[in-house]
mmCIF file of C-alpha atoms in Angstrom:
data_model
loop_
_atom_site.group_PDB
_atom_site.id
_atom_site.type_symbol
_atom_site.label_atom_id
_atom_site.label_comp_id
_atom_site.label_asym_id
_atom_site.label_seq_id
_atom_site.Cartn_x
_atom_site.Cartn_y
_atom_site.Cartn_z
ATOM 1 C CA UNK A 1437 109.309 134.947 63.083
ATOM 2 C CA UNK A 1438 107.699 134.531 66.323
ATOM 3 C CA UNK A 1439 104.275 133.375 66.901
ATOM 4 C CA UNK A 1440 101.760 133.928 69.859
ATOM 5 C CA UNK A 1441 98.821 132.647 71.020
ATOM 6 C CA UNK A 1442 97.072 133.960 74.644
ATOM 7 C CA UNK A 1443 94.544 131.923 75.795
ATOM 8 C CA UNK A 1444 92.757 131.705 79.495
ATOM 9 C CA UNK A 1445 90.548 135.132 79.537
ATOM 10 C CA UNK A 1446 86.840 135.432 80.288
ATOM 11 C CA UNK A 1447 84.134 136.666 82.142
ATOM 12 C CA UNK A 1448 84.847 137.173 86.351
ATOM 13 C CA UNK A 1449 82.766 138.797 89.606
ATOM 14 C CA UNK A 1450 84.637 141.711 91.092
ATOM 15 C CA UNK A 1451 87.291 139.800 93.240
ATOM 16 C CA UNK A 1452 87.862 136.891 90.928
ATOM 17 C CA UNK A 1453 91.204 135.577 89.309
ATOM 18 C CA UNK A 1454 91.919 134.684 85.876
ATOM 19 C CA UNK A 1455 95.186 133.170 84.651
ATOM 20 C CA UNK A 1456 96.724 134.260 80.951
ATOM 21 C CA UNK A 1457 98.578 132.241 79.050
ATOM 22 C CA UNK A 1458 100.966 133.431 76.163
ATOM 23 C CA UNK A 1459 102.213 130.067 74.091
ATOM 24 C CA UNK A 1460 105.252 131.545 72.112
ATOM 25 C CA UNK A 1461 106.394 129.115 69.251
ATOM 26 C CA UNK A 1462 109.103 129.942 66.138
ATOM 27 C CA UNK A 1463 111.943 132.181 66.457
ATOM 28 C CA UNK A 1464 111.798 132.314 70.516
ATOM 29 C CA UNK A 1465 115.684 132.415 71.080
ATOM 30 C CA UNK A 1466 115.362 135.746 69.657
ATOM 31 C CA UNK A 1467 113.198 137.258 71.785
ATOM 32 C CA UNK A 1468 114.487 139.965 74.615
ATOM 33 C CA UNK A 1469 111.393 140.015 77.009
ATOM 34 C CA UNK A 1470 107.989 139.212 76.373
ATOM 35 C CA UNK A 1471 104.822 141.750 78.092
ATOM 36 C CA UNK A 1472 101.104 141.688 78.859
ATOM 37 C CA UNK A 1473 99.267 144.763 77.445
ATOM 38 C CA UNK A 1474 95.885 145.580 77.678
ATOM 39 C CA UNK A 1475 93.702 148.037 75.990
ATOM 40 C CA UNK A 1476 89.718 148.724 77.048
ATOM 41 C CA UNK A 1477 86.996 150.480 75.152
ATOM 42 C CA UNK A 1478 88.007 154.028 74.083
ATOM 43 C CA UNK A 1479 91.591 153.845 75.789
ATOM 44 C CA UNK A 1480 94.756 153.381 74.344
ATOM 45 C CA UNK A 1481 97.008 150.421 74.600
ATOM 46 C CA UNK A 1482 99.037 150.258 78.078
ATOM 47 C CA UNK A 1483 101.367 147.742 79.254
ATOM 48 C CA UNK A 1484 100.817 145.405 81.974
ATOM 49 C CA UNK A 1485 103.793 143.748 82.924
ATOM 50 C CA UNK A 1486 106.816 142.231 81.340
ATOM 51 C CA UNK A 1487 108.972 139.505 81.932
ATOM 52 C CA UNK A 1488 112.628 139.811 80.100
ATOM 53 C CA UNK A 1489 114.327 136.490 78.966
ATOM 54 C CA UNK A 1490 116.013 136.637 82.278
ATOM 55 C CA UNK A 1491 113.331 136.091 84.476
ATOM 56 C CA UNK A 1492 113.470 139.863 85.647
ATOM 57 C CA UNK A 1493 109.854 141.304 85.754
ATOM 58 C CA UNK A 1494 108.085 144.994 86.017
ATOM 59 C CA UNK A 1495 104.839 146.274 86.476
ATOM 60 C CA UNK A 1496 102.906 148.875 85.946
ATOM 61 C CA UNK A 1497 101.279 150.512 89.079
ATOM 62 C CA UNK A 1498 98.150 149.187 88.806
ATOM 63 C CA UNK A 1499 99.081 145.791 88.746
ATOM 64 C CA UNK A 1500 101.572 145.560 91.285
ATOM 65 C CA UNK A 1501 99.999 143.745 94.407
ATOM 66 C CA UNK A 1502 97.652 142.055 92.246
ATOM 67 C CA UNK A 1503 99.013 140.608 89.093
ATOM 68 C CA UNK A 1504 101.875 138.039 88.705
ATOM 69 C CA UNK A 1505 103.943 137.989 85.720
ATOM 70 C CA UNK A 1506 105.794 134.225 85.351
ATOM 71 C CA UNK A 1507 107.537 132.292 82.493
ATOM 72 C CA UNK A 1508 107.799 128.463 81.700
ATOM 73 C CA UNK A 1509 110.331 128.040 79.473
ATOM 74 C CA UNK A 1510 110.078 124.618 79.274
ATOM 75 C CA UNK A 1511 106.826 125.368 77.773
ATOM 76 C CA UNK A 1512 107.476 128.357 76.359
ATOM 77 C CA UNK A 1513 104.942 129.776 78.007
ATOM 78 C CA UNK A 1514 104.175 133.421 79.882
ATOM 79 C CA UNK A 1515 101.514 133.479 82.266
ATOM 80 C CA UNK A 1516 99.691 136.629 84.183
ATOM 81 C CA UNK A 1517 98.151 135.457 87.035
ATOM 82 C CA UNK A 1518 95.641 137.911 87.839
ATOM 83 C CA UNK A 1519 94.017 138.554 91.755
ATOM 84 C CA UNK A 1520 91.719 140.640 93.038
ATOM 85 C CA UNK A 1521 90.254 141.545 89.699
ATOM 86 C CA UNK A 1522 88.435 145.106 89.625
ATOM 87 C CA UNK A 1523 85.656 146.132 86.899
ATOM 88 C CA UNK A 1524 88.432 148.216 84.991
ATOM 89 C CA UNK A 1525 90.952 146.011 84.402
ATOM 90 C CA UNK A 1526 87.965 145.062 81.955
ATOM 91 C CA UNK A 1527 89.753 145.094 78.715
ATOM 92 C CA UNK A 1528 91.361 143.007 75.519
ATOM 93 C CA UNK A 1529 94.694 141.609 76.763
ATOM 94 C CA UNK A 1530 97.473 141.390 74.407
ATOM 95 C CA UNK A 1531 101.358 139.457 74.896
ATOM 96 C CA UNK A 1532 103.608 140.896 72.870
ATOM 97 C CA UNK A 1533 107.235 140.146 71.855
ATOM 98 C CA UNK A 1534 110.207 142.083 71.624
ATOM 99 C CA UNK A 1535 112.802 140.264 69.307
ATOM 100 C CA UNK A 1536 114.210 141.696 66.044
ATOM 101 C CA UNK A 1537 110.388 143.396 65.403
ATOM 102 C CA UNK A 1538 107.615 143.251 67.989
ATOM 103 C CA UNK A 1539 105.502 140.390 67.674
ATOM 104 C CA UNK A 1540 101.595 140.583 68.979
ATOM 105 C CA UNK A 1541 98.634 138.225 70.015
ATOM 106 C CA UNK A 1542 95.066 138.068 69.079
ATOM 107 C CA UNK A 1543 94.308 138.935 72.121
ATOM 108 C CA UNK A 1544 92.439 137.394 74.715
ATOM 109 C CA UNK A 1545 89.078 139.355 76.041
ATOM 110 C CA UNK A 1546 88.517 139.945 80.285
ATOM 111 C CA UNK A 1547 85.485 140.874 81.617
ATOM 112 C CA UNK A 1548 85.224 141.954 85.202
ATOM 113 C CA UNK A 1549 81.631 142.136 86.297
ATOM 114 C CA UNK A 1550 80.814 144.651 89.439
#
């Protein structure tokens, strides 16, 4: 079993940063990577970035310039360091790890005023 909890969202101007953190606690030597995912209003889920237990990391297009995908594994922590923040990237962020299931977050809510 794997546990997550994200934490660091909120409410930002157009332009702003926010910082996510993902604390991962139980089974973590059993996960393979661990992603962001994000899902607005009337949209499906779509991934964010992702971070394997390597340290090798991937993004989807509209992150890339913007958003920064990192790992503390001394803290077993992933962060997503977010720039640059745009009034659609308005939307319930998830982490999410891939181990023997999937494990999910709560979620953590970002709001990106215009």
């Amino acid at each position: 079993q794997v546990q997550l909890a994200e934490s660091g969202g909120g409410l930002v101007q157009a332009g702003g940063s926010l910082r996510l953190s993902c604390a991962a606690s139980g089974s973590i030597f059993s996960i393979l990577f661990i992603g962001w995912y994000r899902q607005a209003p009337g949209k499906q889920r779509e991934l964010v970035a992702q971070i394997t237990s390597g340290g090798l990391a991937n993004y989807a297009d509209s992150a890339k310039g913007r958003f920064t995908i990192s790992r503390d594994s001394a803290r077993n922590t992933v962060y997503l360091q977010m720039n640059s923040l745009k009034p659609e990237d308005t939307a319930v962020y998830y982490c999410a790890a891939v181990a023997d299931v999937d494990y999910w977050g709560q979620g953590t809510q970002v709001t990106v005023s215009s």
